[in-house]
Structure formats: structure tokens, C-alpha cells
Short mmCIF file of C-alpha atoms in Angstrom, two decimals:
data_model
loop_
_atom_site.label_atom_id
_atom_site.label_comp_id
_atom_site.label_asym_id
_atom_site.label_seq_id
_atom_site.Cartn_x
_atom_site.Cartn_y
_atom_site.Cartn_z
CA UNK R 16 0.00 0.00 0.00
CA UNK R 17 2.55 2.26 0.95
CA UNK R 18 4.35 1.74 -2.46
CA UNK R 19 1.46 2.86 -4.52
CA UNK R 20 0.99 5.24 -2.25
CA UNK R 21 4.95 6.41 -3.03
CA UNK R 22 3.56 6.18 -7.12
CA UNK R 23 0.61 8.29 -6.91
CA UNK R 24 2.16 11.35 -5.06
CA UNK R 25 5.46 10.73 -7.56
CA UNK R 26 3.56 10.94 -10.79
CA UNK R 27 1.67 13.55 -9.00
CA UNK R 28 4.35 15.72 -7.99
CA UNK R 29 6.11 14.98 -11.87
CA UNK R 30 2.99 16.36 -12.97
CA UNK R 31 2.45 19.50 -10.81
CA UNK R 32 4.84 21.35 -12.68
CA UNK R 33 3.07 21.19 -16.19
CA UNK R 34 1.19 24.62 -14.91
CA UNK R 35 4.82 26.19 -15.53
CA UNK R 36 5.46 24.77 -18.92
CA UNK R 37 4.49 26.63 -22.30
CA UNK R 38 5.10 23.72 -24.06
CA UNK R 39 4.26 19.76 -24.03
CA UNK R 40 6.87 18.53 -22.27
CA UNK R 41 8.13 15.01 -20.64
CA UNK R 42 8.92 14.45 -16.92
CA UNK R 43 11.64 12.18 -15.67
CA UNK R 44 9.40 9.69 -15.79
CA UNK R 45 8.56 9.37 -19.73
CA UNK R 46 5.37 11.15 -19.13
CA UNK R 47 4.16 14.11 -21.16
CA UNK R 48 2.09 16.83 -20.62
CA UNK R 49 0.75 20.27 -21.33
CA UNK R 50 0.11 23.24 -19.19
CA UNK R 51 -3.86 23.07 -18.44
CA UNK R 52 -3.19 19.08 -17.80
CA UNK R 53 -2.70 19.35 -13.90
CA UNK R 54 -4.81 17.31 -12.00
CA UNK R 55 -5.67 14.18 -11.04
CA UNK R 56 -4.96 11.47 -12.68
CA UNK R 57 -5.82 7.66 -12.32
CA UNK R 58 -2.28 5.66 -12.10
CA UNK R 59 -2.49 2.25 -12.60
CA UNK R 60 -1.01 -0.37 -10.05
CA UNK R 61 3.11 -0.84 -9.75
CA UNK R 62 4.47 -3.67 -11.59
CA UNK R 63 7.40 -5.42 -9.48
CA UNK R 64 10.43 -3.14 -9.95
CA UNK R 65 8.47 -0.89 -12.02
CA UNK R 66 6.06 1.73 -11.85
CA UNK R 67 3.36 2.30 -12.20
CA UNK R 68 1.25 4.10 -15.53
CA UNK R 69 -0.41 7.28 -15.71
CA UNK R 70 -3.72 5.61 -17.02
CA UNK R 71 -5.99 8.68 -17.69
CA UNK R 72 -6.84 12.27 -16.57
CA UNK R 73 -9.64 13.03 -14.11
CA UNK R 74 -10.90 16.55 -14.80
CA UNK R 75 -10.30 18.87 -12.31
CA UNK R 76 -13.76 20.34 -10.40
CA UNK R 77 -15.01 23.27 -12.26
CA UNK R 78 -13.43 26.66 -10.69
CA UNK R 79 -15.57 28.41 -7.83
CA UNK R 80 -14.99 31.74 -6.28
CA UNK R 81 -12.80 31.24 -3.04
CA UNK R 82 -14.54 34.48 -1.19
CA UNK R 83 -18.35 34.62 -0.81
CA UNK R 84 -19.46 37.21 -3.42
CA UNK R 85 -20.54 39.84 -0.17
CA UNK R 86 -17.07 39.43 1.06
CA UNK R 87 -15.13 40.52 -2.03
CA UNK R 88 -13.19 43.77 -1.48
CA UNK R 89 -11.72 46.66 -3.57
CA UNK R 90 -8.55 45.18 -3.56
CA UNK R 91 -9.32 41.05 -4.54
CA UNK R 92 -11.04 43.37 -7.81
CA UNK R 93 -8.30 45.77 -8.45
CA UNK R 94 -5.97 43.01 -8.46
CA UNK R 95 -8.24 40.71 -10.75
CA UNK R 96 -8.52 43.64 -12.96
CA UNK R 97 -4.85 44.59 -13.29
CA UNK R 98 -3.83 41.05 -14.56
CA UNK R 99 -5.73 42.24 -17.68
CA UNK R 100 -4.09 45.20 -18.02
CA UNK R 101 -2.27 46.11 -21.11
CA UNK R 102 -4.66 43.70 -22.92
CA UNK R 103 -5.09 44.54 -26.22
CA UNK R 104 -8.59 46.07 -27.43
CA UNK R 105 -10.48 43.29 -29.86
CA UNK R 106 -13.81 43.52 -31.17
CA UNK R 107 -15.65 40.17 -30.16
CA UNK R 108 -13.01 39.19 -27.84
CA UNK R 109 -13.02 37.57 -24.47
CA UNK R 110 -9.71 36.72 -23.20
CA UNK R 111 -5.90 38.00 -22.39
CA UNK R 112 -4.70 37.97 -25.94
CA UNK R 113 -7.74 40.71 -26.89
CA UNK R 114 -10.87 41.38 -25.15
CA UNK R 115 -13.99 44.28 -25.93
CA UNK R 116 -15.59 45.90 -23.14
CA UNK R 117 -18.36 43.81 -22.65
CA UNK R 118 -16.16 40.48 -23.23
CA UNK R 119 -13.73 41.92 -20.63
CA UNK R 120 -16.44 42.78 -17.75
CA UNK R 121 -17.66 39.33 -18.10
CA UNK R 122 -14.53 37.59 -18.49
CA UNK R 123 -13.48 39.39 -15.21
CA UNK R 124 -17.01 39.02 -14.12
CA UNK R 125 -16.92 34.71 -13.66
CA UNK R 126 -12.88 35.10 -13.28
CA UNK R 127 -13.79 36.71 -9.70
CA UNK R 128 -17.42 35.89 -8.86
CA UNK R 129 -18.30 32.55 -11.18
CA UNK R 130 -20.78 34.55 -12.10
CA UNK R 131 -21.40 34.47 -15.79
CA UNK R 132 -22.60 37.54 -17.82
CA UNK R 133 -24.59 37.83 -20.85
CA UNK R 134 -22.31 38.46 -23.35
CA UNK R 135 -22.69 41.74 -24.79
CA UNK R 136 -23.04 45.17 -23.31
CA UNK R 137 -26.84 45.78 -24.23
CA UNK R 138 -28.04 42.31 -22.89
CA UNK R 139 -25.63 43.23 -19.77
CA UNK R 140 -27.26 46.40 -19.26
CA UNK R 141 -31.00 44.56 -19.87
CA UNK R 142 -29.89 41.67 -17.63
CA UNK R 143 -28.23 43.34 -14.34
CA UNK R 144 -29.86 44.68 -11.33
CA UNK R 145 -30.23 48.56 -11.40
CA UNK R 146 -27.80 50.44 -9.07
CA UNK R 147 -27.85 54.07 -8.21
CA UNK R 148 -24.30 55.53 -8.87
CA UNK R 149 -24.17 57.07 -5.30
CA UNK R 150 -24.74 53.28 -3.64
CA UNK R 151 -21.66 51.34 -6.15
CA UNK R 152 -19.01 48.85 -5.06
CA UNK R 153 -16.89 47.03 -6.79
CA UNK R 154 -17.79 44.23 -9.41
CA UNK R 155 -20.96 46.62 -10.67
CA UNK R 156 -21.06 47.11 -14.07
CA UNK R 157 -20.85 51.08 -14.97
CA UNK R 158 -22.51 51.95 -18.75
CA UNK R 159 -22.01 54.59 -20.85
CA UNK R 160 -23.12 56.01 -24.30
CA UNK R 161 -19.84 57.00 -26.11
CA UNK R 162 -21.22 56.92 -29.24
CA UNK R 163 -22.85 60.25 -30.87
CA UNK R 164 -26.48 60.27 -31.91
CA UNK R 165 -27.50 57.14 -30.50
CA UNK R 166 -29.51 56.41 -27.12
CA UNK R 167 -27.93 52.97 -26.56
CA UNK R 168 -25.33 51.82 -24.12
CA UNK R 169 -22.29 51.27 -25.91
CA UNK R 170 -19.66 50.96 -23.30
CA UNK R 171 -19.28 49.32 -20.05
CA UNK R 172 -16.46 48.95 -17.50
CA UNK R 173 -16.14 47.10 -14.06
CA UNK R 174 -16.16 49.25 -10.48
CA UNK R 175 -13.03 48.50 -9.01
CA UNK R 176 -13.27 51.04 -6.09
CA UNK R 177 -14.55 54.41 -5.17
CA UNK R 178 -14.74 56.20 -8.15
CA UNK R 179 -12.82 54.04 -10.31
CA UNK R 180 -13.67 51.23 -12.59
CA UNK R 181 -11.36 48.82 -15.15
CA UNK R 182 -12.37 48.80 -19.12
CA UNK R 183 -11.45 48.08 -22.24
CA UNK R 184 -10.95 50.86 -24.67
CA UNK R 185 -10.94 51.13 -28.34
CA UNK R 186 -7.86 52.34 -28.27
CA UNK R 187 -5.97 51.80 -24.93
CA UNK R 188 -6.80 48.43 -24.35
CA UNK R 189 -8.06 47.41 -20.62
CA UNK R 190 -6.98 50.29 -18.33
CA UNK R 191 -8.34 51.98 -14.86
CA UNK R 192 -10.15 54.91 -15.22
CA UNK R 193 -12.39 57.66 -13.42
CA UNK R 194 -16.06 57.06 -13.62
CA UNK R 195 -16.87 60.01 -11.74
CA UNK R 196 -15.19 62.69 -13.33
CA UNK R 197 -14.23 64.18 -16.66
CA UNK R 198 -15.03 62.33 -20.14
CA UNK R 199 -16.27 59.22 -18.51
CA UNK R 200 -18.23 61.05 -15.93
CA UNK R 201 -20.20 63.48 -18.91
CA UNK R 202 -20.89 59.73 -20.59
CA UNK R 203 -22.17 57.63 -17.70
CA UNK R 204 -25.93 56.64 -18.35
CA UNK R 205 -25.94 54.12 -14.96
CA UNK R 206 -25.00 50.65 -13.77
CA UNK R 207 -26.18 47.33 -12.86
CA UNK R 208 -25.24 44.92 -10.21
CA UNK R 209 -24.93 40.80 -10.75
CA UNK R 210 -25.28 38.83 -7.83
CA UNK R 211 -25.53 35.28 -7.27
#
């Protein structure tokens, strides 16, 4: 027993490591593997003076926010947000190689929450929970019309703390920025909360 026990937690611990690797790669062990592949895995008995085979991947539990949602703070947000910084602007995109505004707030949205958004900024702005601005905290969406001669929302961003929110921009990419004052502030129509 103890011997299988000594072949699960050394395939395991070969294995642990694939987070770090950009590439497939082998361990000393002859087994491959590619980042995204950590988890656990079945591993078949140990043959005598052997040992024993990685026999298949057991997908990892779906991802669940650590932090009840009431219990998230300015900071777990800010931080959440600034990994996306310097993301590139992309029309129709979701994730850290190019996001739009609306794929960003949702992206960031179930990254922090496991909440999942509709997917673009009119259905988040029919879909959310109305907020007055005076009563926002962070993770509320904040919409805005930024383009001219049309009523609709056309830009949202996430409320990272007081005054400030995260976005993605045309042409900055996903930044922090002042809701309450200045271009943003002249454009801000209202917001909407998402709760579990």
C-alpha cells in the first residue's frame, strides 16, 4: 500500500509542474504533458520493480470563487482587474490575448465571482440589477453612451473602487479609469449589479 501510495504522489508531484510549462513537455518519468493538464490522474497499479502508468486524466472540479461574493473587497477586484491590463482592445473578444468591453467585464465578471454575464453590453445592461451611482461597489457594471447620436449603451467597464472602474478601450486596451469625473463622468448613463 505504501508503495502505490509512493507512485501516486510521484507521478503527481512529476505532474504539478506542467502549470509552468508553455510547451508539451516530458517528466523524468517518460510522461508528457501540457500546461492546463494538472490534476488528477488515475495511475495504474506498480508492476514489481516498475512503476506504475499514468492511465488517464480526471478533470479537475469546475473553478468556484474562493470568497463569498458579499465578502469581495476593492482590492481582490483591483488586483483581478490589473492582470488584464495592457490587454489589447479586440472587437468580439473575451480573453488576455484581446478582449472588448463587454467580453472583458464578463470575463473578469466569472474570473472573480463565477458569475457568468450575458455576453454583450446591451443584454448586460438589460440583464443586471439597477444600481444608483451614489450606492456602487466594486464588481458593478458602470454603462455609458460613447457613441454620438444614439440612445444605446455602448460601453461598459467594471467598479473597481470608489470612483474608479477597469475597461477596455478602443484604443488603450483594458486600463483603470475615473467614472466620476471628466469624459467618462459626462458619458455615464448608470449601472447594474450581478449577484448570485
Amino acid at each position: 500500500m505504501q508503495r502505490i501510495l509512493a507512485v501516486l504522489l510521484l507521478a503527481l508531484s512529476a505532474l504539478m509542474g506542467a502549470g509552468c510549462a508553455h510547451n508539451a513537455a516530458e517528466t523524468s518519468t517518460g510522461l508528457s504533458y501540457r500546461p492546463g493538464d494538472v490534476g488528477v490522474y488515475a495511475v495504474s497499479a506498480p508492476r514489481r520493480g516498475g512503476v506504475g502508468n499514468v492511465v488517464a486524466p480526471v478533470p479537475a472540479p469546475p473553478r468556484t470563487p474562493s470568497v463569498a461574493y458579499d465578502r469581495l473587497t476593492p482590492t481582490d477586484w483591483h488586483l483581478a482587474a490589473g492582470s488584464w491590463v495592457g490587454t489589447p482592445y479586440r472587437t468580439g473578444g473575451t480573453t488576455r490575448e484581446g478582449t472588448d468591453c463587454s467580453g472583458f467585464a464578463g470575463s473578469l465578471h466569472s474570473e472573480v465571482t463565477g458569475i457568468r454575464l450575458p455576453r454583450t453590453t446591451g443584454q448586460q445592461w438589460e440583464a443586471g440589477q439597477e444600481v444608483p451611482v451614489n450606492a456602487l461597489r466594486p464588481g458593478d457594471l458602470v454603462f455609458f453612451q460613447t457613441l454620438r447620436g444614439q440612445d444605446a449603451v455602448s460601453h461598459v467597464g467594471v467598479v473597481v473602487g470608489p470612483g474608479e472602474f477597469a475597461h477596455a478601450g478602443t484604443s488603450t486596451g483594458v486600463v483603470f479609469a475615473k467614472y466620476d469625473q471628466g469624459y467618462w463622468q459626462r458619458r455615464l448613463v448608470g449601472a447594474r449589479r450581478f449577484v448570485p
